[in-house]
Amino acid sequence: MTAPAPAVTPVQFRFVPAQMMLCAVNRLRPAQLENFVGGASLALPQVLTDQGLEQLGPVVVIYHHPVTEASDGPVEVCVPYRGELSVPEGLTTRLDPDHREAYLPLTKREFQDSALFHRARLGVEQAAQANGDVLGPLRQVDYGVWTTRGEDEVVGELALPMKWMNKLRPETRGRLFP
Protein backbone atom coordinates (compact mmCIF):
# COMPACT_ATOMS: atom_id res chain seq x y z
CA MET A 1 0.00 0.00 0.00
CA THR A 2 1.38 3.41 -0.94
CA ALA A 3 1.17 6.50 1.21
CA PRO A 4 -1.31 9.19 0.13
CA ALA A 5 0.09 12.03 -1.95
CA PRO A 6 1.21 15.08 0.05
CA ALA A 7 -0.97 18.17 0.22
CA VAL A 8 -1.20 20.11 -3.06
CA THR A 9 -0.47 23.46 -1.39
CA PRO A 10 3.03 23.59 0.12
CA VAL A 11 3.21 23.46 3.89
CA GLN A 12 4.53 26.70 5.36
CA PHE A 13 6.34 27.47 8.62
CA ARG A 14 6.05 30.33 11.11
CA PHE A 15 7.08 31.48 14.56
CA VAL A 16 4.28 31.80 17.13
CA PRO A 17 5.10 33.91 20.20
CA ALA A 18 4.21 32.77 23.71
CA GLN A 19 0.64 33.68 24.60
CA MET A 20 -1.95 33.07 27.28
CA MET A 21 -4.86 30.87 26.20
CA LEU A 22 -8.36 30.62 27.62
CA CYS A 23 -9.41 26.98 27.18
CA ALA A 24 -12.33 24.59 27.39
CA VAL A 25 -11.34 20.93 27.59
CA ASN A 26 -13.58 17.92 27.12
CA ARG A 27 -13.41 14.18 26.62
CA LEU A 28 -16.06 13.16 24.12
CA ARG A 29 -17.13 10.94 21.26
CA PRO A 30 -17.59 11.93 17.59
CA ALA A 31 -21.33 12.58 17.98
CA GLN A 32 -20.58 15.28 20.58
CA LEU A 33 -17.57 16.90 18.88
CA GLU A 34 -19.31 19.45 16.64
CA ASN A 35 -21.53 20.78 19.46
CA PHE A 36 -18.63 21.09 21.89
CA VAL A 37 -16.25 22.80 19.46
CA GLY A 38 -18.97 25.08 18.08
CA GLY A 39 -20.24 26.06 21.52
CA ALA A 40 -16.78 26.68 22.97
CA SER A 41 -15.74 28.63 19.86
CA LEU A 42 -18.56 31.08 20.57
CA ALA A 43 -18.39 31.07 24.38
CA LEU A 44 -14.65 31.64 24.88
CA PRO A 45 -14.42 34.88 22.85
CA GLN A 46 -17.56 36.08 24.63
CA VAL A 47 -15.88 35.58 28.02
CA LEU A 48 -13.04 37.81 26.85
CA THR A 49 -15.44 40.43 25.47
CA ASP A 50 -17.46 40.43 28.70
CA GLN A 51 -14.28 41.15 30.68
CA GLY A 52 -13.04 43.81 28.27
CA LEU A 53 -10.03 41.76 27.16
CA GLU A 54 -8.39 41.53 23.75
CA GLN A 55 -8.51 38.31 21.73
CA LEU A 56 -5.10 37.97 20.06
CA GLY A 57 -5.90 35.44 17.36
CA PRO A 58 -8.31 32.89 16.00
CA VAL A 59 -9.86 29.98 17.87
CA VAL A 60 -7.54 26.97 18.03
CA VAL A 61 -8.82 23.41 18.49
CA ILE A 62 -6.18 21.01 19.81
CA TYR A 63 -6.75 17.29 19.41
CA HIS A 64 -4.63 15.67 22.14
CA HIS A 65 -5.71 12.20 20.96
CA PRO A 66 -8.10 11.01 18.26
CA VAL A 67 -11.83 11.34 18.85
CA THR A 68 -13.43 8.03 17.84
CA GLU A 69 -15.91 5.60 19.33
CA ALA A 70 -12.92 3.94 21.04
CA SER A 71 -11.03 7.13 22.05
CA ASP A 72 -12.44 10.21 23.75
CA GLY A 73 -9.69 12.73 23.03
CA PRO A 74 -9.42 15.00 24.91
CA VAL A 75 -10.15 18.03 22.76
CA GLU A 76 -9.11 21.52 23.86
CA VAL A 77 -10.68 24.66 22.36
CA CYS A 78 -8.53 27.75 23.03
CA VAL A 79 -8.40 31.47 22.31
CA PRO A 80 -5.26 33.56 22.85
CA TYR A 81 -5.77 36.72 24.88
CA ARG A 82 -4.05 39.59 26.65
CA GLY A 83 -4.95 41.00 30.05
CA GLU A 84 -5.99 39.96 33.54
CA LEU A 85 -8.72 37.34 33.29
CA SER A 86 -11.12 36.14 35.95
CA VAL A 87 -11.48 32.51 34.84
CA PRO A 88 -15.07 31.26 34.88
CA GLU A 89 -15.78 27.88 36.44
CA GLY A 90 -15.25 25.00 34.03
CA LEU A 91 -12.62 26.83 31.96
CA THR A 92 -8.84 26.91 32.30
CA THR A 93 -5.96 29.09 31.20
CA ARG A 94 -2.46 28.14 30.21
CA LEU A 95 0.63 29.66 28.72
CA ASP A 96 1.24 28.35 25.22
CA PRO A 97 5.05 28.70 24.94
CA ASP A 98 6.68 30.23 21.88
CA HIS A 99 7.26 27.72 19.12
CA ARG A 100 7.50 27.21 15.39
CA GLU A 101 4.61 25.68 13.49
CA ALA A 102 4.25 23.76 10.27
CA TYR A 103 0.88 24.91 8.91
CA LEU A 104 -1.34 24.57 5.88
CA PRO A 105 -4.32 26.81 5.05
CA LEU A 106 -7.37 24.73 4.06
CA THR A 107 -10.58 25.43 2.18
CA LYS A 108 -13.99 24.49 3.44
CA ARG A 109 -13.99 21.56 0.99
CA GLU A 110 -10.65 20.30 2.35
CA PHE A 111 -12.01 20.34 5.90
CA GLN A 112 -15.21 18.54 4.89
CA ASP A 113 -13.78 15.86 2.57
CA SER A 114 -12.14 13.17 4.71
CA ALA A 115 -9.67 12.11 1.97
CA LEU A 116 -8.52 15.70 1.35
CA PHE A 117 -8.31 16.38 5.09
CA HIS A 118 -6.27 13.21 5.64
CA ARG A 119 -3.87 14.17 2.83
CA ALA A 120 -3.46 17.68 4.30
CA ARG A 121 -2.86 16.28 7.81
CA LEU A 122 -0.21 13.90 6.49
CA GLY A 123 1.44 16.74 4.57
CA VAL A 124 1.68 18.91 7.70
CA GLU A 125 2.99 16.01 9.78
CA GLN A 126 5.58 15.02 7.17
CA ALA A 127 6.80 18.62 6.72
CA ALA A 128 7.14 19.12 10.49
CA GLN A 129 9.02 15.83 10.93
CA ALA A 130 11.31 16.55 7.96
CA ASN A 131 12.35 19.93 9.39
CA GLY A 132 12.43 19.37 13.13
CA ASP A 133 10.93 17.74 16.20
CA VAL A 134 7.17 17.75 16.71
CA LEU A 135 6.36 19.38 20.07
CA GLY A 136 2.65 18.76 20.43
CA PRO A 137 -0.59 17.53 18.94
CA LEU A 138 -2.28 18.69 15.75
CA ARG A 139 -4.13 22.01 15.91
CA GLN A 140 -7.02 23.22 13.82
CA VAL A 141 -6.99 27.02 13.48
CA ASP A 142 -10.47 28.42 12.79
CA TYR A 143 -10.59 31.83 11.09
CA GLY A 144 -14.24 32.24 12.16
CA VAL A 145 -15.47 32.72 8.58
CA TRP A 146 -16.99 29.28 7.91
CA THR A 147 -20.54 30.47 7.25
CA THR A 148 -19.50 33.31 4.94
CA ARG A 149 -17.12 31.39 2.67
CA GLY A 150 -17.63 29.14 -0.34
CA GLU A 151 -16.44 25.56 -0.72
CA ASP A 152 -13.13 26.56 -2.32
CA GLU A 153 -12.28 29.47 -0.02
CA VAL A 154 -9.84 29.20 2.88
CA VAL A 155 -11.55 28.95 6.27
CA GLY A 156 -8.72 27.81 8.54
CA GLU A 157 -5.49 25.88 8.93
CA LEU A 158 -3.98 22.70 10.21
CA ALA A 159 -0.91 23.44 12.33
CA LEU A 160 1.65 21.36 14.19
CA PRO A 161 3.98 22.86 16.84
CA MET A 162 7.60 21.99 16.23
CA LYS A 163 11.19 22.77 17.08
CA TRP A 164 12.94 23.93 13.90
CA MET A 165 16.06 21.83 13.27
CA ASN A 166 16.74 22.24 9.54
CA LYS A 167 19.84 24.46 9.33
CA LEU A 168 19.97 24.20 5.53
CA ARG A 169 16.53 25.67 4.93
CA PRO A 170 15.40 28.86 6.65
CA GLU A 171 11.77 28.90 7.70
CA THR A 172 9.15 31.04 5.96
CA ARG A 173 7.24 33.61 7.94
CA GLY A 174 3.46 33.28 8.10
CA ARG A 175 0.49 35.10 9.50
CA LEU A 176 -1.94 34.17 12.26
CA PHE A 177 -4.92 35.71 10.43
CA PRO A 178 -5.95 35.33 6.79
mmCIF file of C-alpha atoms in Angstrom:
data_model
loop_
_atom_site.group_PDB
_atom_site.id
_atom_site.type_symbol
_atom_site.label_atom_id
_atom_site.label_comp_id
_atom_site.label_asym_id
_atom_site.label_seq_id
_atom_site.Cartn_x
_atom_site.Cartn_y
_atom_site.Cartn_z
ATOM 1 C CA MET A 1 0.000 0.000 0.000
ATOM 2 C CA THR A 2 1.384 3.405 -0.940
ATOM 3 C CA ALA A 3 1.175 6.497 1.206
ATOM 4 C CA PRO A 4 -1.309 9.194 0.126
ATOM 5 C CA ALA A 5 0.094 12.033 -1.945
ATOM 6 C CA PRO A 6 1.206 15.080 0.053
ATOM 7 C CA ALA A 7 -0.969 18.173 0.221
ATOM 8 C CA VAL A 8 -1.202 20.114 -3.057
ATOM 9 C CA THR A 9 -0.467 23.458 -1.391
ATOM 10 C CA PRO A 10 3.029 23.586 0.115
ATOM 11 C CA VAL A 11 3.208 23.457 3.886
ATOM 12 C CA GLN A 12 4.525 26.703 5.363
ATOM 13 C CA PHE A 13 6.338 27.472 8.619
ATOM 14 C CA ARG A 14 6.051 30.327 11.108
ATOM 15 C CA PHE A 15 7.082 31.478 14.557
ATOM 16 C CA VAL A 16 4.282 31.804 17.127
ATOM 17 C CA PRO A 17 5.103 33.913 20.204
ATOM 18 C CA ALA A 18 4.206 32.767 23.711
ATOM 19 C CA GLN A 19 0.642 33.682 24.603
ATOM 20 C CA MET A 20 -1.949 33.066 27.281
ATOM 21 C CA MET A 21 -4.856 30.871 26.203
ATOM 22 C CA LEU A 22 -8.363 30.615 27.621
ATOM 23 C CA CYS A 23 -9.411 26.980 27.183
ATOM 24 C CA ALA A 24 -12.333 24.594 27.386
ATOM 25 C CA VAL A 25 -11.338 20.930 27.592
ATOM 26 C CA ASN A 26 -13.584 17.925 27.123
ATOM 27 C CA ARG A 27 -13.406 14.177 26.623
ATOM 28 C CA LEU A 28 -16.059 13.164 24.125
ATOM 29 C CA ARG A 29 -17.126 10.943 21.257
ATOM 30 C CA PRO A 30 -17.588 11.928 17.588
ATOM 31 C CA ALA A 31 -21.330 12.581 17.979
ATOM 32 C CA GLN A 32 -20.577 15.279 20.584
ATOM 33 C CA LEU A 33 -17.572 16.897 18.882
ATOM 34 C CA GLU A 34 -19.310 19.451 16.645
ATOM 35 C CA ASN A 35 -21.532 20.775 19.456
ATOM 36 C CA PHE A 36 -18.626 21.089 21.887
ATOM 37 C CA VAL A 37 -16.254 22.805 19.460
ATOM 38 C CA GLY A 38 -18.973 25.083 18.077
ATOM 39 C CA GLY A 39 -20.239 26.056 21.521
ATOM 40 C CA ALA A 40 -16.785 26.679 22.974
ATOM 41 C CA SER A 41 -15.737 28.633 19.856
ATOM 42 C CA LEU A 42 -18.563 31.077 20.573
ATOM 43 C CA ALA A 43 -18.389 31.068 24.375
ATOM 44 C CA LEU A 44 -14.646 31.638 24.881
ATOM 45 C CA PRO A 45 -14.417 34.880 22.845
ATOM 46 C CA GLN A 46 -17.563 36.076 24.630
ATOM 47 C CA VAL A 47 -15.877 35.577 28.024
ATOM 48 C CA LEU A 48 -13.041 37.812 26.847
ATOM 49 C CA THR A 49 -15.436 40.435 25.475
ATOM 50 C CA ASP A 50 -17.464 40.431 28.704
ATOM 51 C CA GLN A 51 -14.282 41.146 30.682
ATOM 52 C CA GLY A 52 -13.035 43.814 28.268
ATOM 53 C CA LEU A 53 -10.029 41.755 27.158
ATOM 54 C CA GLU A 54 -8.388 41.534 23.749
ATOM 55 C CA GLN A 55 -8.508 38.309 21.734
ATOM 56 C CA LEU A 56 -5.105 37.973 20.060
ATOM 57 C CA GLY A 57 -5.901 35.438 17.359
ATOM 58 C CA PRO A 58 -8.315 32.893 16.002
ATOM 59 C CA VAL A 59 -9.865 29.979 17.871
ATOM 60 C CA VAL A 60 -7.544 26.966 18.028
ATOM 61 C CA VAL A 61 -8.818 23.411 18.489
ATOM 62 C CA ILE A 62 -6.178 21.012 19.814
ATOM 63 C CA TYR A 63 -6.751 17.289 19.408
ATOM 64 C CA HIS A 64 -4.632 15.673 22.139
ATOM 65 C CA HIS A 65 -5.707 12.204 20.956
ATOM 66 C CA PRO A 66 -8.105 11.014 18.255
ATOM 67 C CA VAL A 67 -11.832 11.336 18.847
ATOM 68 C CA THR A 68 -13.427 8.035 17.843
ATOM 69 C CA GLU A 69 -15.912 5.597 19.329
ATOM 70 C CA ALA A 70 -12.923 3.940 21.043
ATOM 71 C CA SER A 71 -11.031 7.126 22.047
ATOM 72 C CA ASP A 72 -12.438 10.209 23.755
ATOM 73 C CA GLY A 73 -9.689 12.734 23.029
ATOM 74 C CA PRO A 74 -9.420 15.000 24.910
ATOM 75 C CA VAL A 75 -10.146 18.028 22.757
ATOM 76 C CA GLU A 76 -9.114 21.517 23.858
ATOM 77 C CA VAL A 77 -10.680 24.658 22.364
ATOM 78 C CA CYS A 78 -8.527 27.751 23.029
ATOM 79 C CA VAL A 79 -8.400 31.466 22.313
ATOM 80 C CA PRO A 80 -5.259 33.555 22.853
ATOM 81 C CA TYR A 81 -5.766 36.718 24.882
ATOM 82 C CA ARG A 82 -4.048 39.590 26.647
ATOM 83 C CA GLY A 83 -4.952 41.000 30.046
ATOM 84 C CA GLU A 84 -5.986 39.957 33.541
ATOM 85 C CA LEU A 85 -8.717 37.336 33.293
ATOM 86 C CA SER A 86 -11.124 36.140 35.948
ATOM 87 C CA VAL A 87 -11.480 32.515 34.843
ATOM 88 C CA PRO A 88 -15.065 31.258 34.881
ATOM 89 C CA GLU A 89 -15.781 27.875 36.437
ATOM 90 C CA GLY A 90 -15.246 25.002 34.029
ATOM 91 C CA LEU A 91 -12.622 26.830 31.955
ATOM 92 C CA THR A 92 -8.845 26.915 32.302
ATOM 93 C CA THR A 93 -5.958 29.088 31.202
ATOM 94 C CA ARG A 94 -2.460 28.144 30.209
ATOM 95 C CA LEU A 95 0.627 29.659 28.716
ATOM 96 C CA ASP A 96 1.241 28.347 25.218
ATOM 97 C CA PRO A 97 5.047 28.696 24.937
ATOM 98 C CA ASP A 98 6.679 30.232 21.885
ATOM 99 C CA HIS A 99 7.256 27.725 19.120
ATOM 100 C CA ARG A 100 7.505 27.210 15.395
ATOM 101 C CA GLU A 101 4.611 25.677 13.487
ATOM 102 C CA ALA A 102 4.245 23.764 10.266
ATOM 103 C CA TYR A 103 0.884 24.905 8.909
ATOM 104 C CA LEU A 104 -1.338 24.573 5.885
ATOM 105 C CA PRO A 105 -4.325 26.805 5.050
ATOM 106 C CA LEU A 106 -7.372 24.728 4.060
ATOM 107 C CA THR A 107 -10.576 25.428 2.176
ATOM 108 C CA LYS A 108 -13.993 24.490 3.444
ATOM 109 C CA ARG A 109 -13.991 21.560 0.988
ATOM 110 C CA GLU A 110 -10.654 20.295 2.352
ATOM 111 C CA PHE A 111 -12.008 20.345 5.903
ATOM 112 C CA GLN A 112 -15.207 18.536 4.889
ATOM 113 C CA ASP A 113 -13.778 15.859 2.573
ATOM 114 C CA SER A 114 -12.136 13.172 4.706
ATOM 115 C CA ALA A 115 -9.672 12.108 1.972
ATOM 116 C CA LEU A 116 -8.522 15.702 1.348
ATOM 117 C CA PHE A 117 -8.307 16.381 5.089
ATOM 118 C CA HIS A 118 -6.273 13.210 5.643
ATOM 119 C CA ARG A 119 -3.873 14.172 2.833
ATOM 120 C CA ALA A 120 -3.464 17.682 4.297
ATOM 121 C CA ARG A 121 -2.863 16.280 7.810
ATOM 122 C CA LEU A 122 -0.215 13.900 6.490
ATOM 123 C CA GLY A 123 1.444 16.744 4.567
ATOM 124 C CA VAL A 124 1.682 18.912 7.700
ATOM 125 C CA GLU A 125 2.987 16.006 9.781
ATOM 126 C CA GLN A 126 5.583 15.024 7.174
ATOM 127 C CA ALA A 127 6.797 18.623 6.723
ATOM 128 C CA ALA A 128 7.143 19.115 10.487
ATOM 129 C CA GLN A 129 9.024 15.834 10.929
ATOM 130 C CA ALA A 130 11.311 16.553 7.958
ATOM 131 C CA ASN A 131 12.352 19.935 9.392
ATOM 132 C CA GLY A 132 12.435 19.365 13.131
ATOM 133 C CA ASP A 133 10.930 17.741 16.196
ATOM 134 C CA VAL A 134 7.167 17.746 16.708
ATOM 135 C CA LEU A 135 6.361 19.378 20.069
ATOM 136 C CA GLY A 136 2.653 18.764 20.433
ATOM 137 C CA PRO A 137 -0.588 17.531 18.941
ATOM 138 C CA LEU A 138 -2.280 18.693 15.747
ATOM 139 C CA ARG A 139 -4.133 22.006 15.911
ATOM 140 C CA GLN A 140 -7.021 23.224 13.816
ATOM 141 C CA VAL A 141 -6.994 27.017 13.477
ATOM 142 C CA ASP A 142 -10.471 28.421 12.788
ATOM 143 C CA TYR A 143 -10.595 31.825 11.089
ATOM 144 C CA GLY A 144 -14.237 32.237 12.157
ATOM 145 C CA VAL A 145 -15.467 32.716 8.576
ATOM 146 C CA TRP A 146 -16.985 29.279 7.911
ATOM 147 C CA THR A 147 -20.540 30.467 7.250
ATOM 148 C CA THR A 148 -19.500 33.314 4.945
ATOM 149 C CA ARG A 149 -17.124 31.391 2.671
ATOM 150 C CA GLY A 150 -17.632 29.137 -0.342
ATOM 151 C CA GLU A 151 -16.443 25.558 -0.718
ATOM 152 C CA ASP A 152 -13.131 26.560 -2.321
ATOM 153 C CA GLU A 153 -12.284 29.467 -0.024
ATOM 154 C CA VAL A 154 -9.836 29.203 2.883
ATOM 155 C CA VAL A 155 -11.549 28.949 6.273
ATOM 156 C CA GLY A 156 -8.722 27.807 8.543
ATOM 157 C CA GLU A 157 -5.491 25.883 8.932
ATOM 158 C CA LEU A 158 -3.982 22.701 10.213
ATOM 159 C CA ALA A 159 -0.906 23.437 12.330
ATOM 160 C CA LEU A 160 1.645 21.364 14.195
ATOM 161 C CA PRO A 161 3.979 22.863 16.835
ATOM 162 C CA MET A 162 7.602 21.987 16.227
ATOM 163 C CA LYS A 163 11.188 22.773 17.076
ATOM 164 C CA TRP A 164 12.943 23.933 13.902
ATOM 165 C CA MET A 165 16.065 21.835 13.271
ATOM 166 C CA ASN A 166 16.742 22.242 9.539
ATOM 167 C CA LYS A 167 19.844 24.460 9.331
ATOM 168 C CA LEU A 168 19.974 24.199 5.533
ATOM 169 C CA ARG A 169 16.532 25.674 4.927
ATOM 170 C CA PRO A 170 15.395 28.859 6.648
ATOM 171 C CA GLU A 171 11.769 28.902 7.702
ATOM 172 C CA THR A 172 9.153 31.041 5.956
ATOM 173 C CA ARG A 173 7.236 33.608 7.941
ATOM 174 C CA GLY A 174 3.463 33.280 8.096
ATOM 175 C CA ARG A 175 0.488 35.103 9.499
ATOM 176 C CA LEU A 176 -1.940 34.173 12.256
ATOM 177 C CA PHE A 177 -4.918 35.715 10.432
ATOM 178 C CA PRO A 178 -5.946 35.328 6.788
#
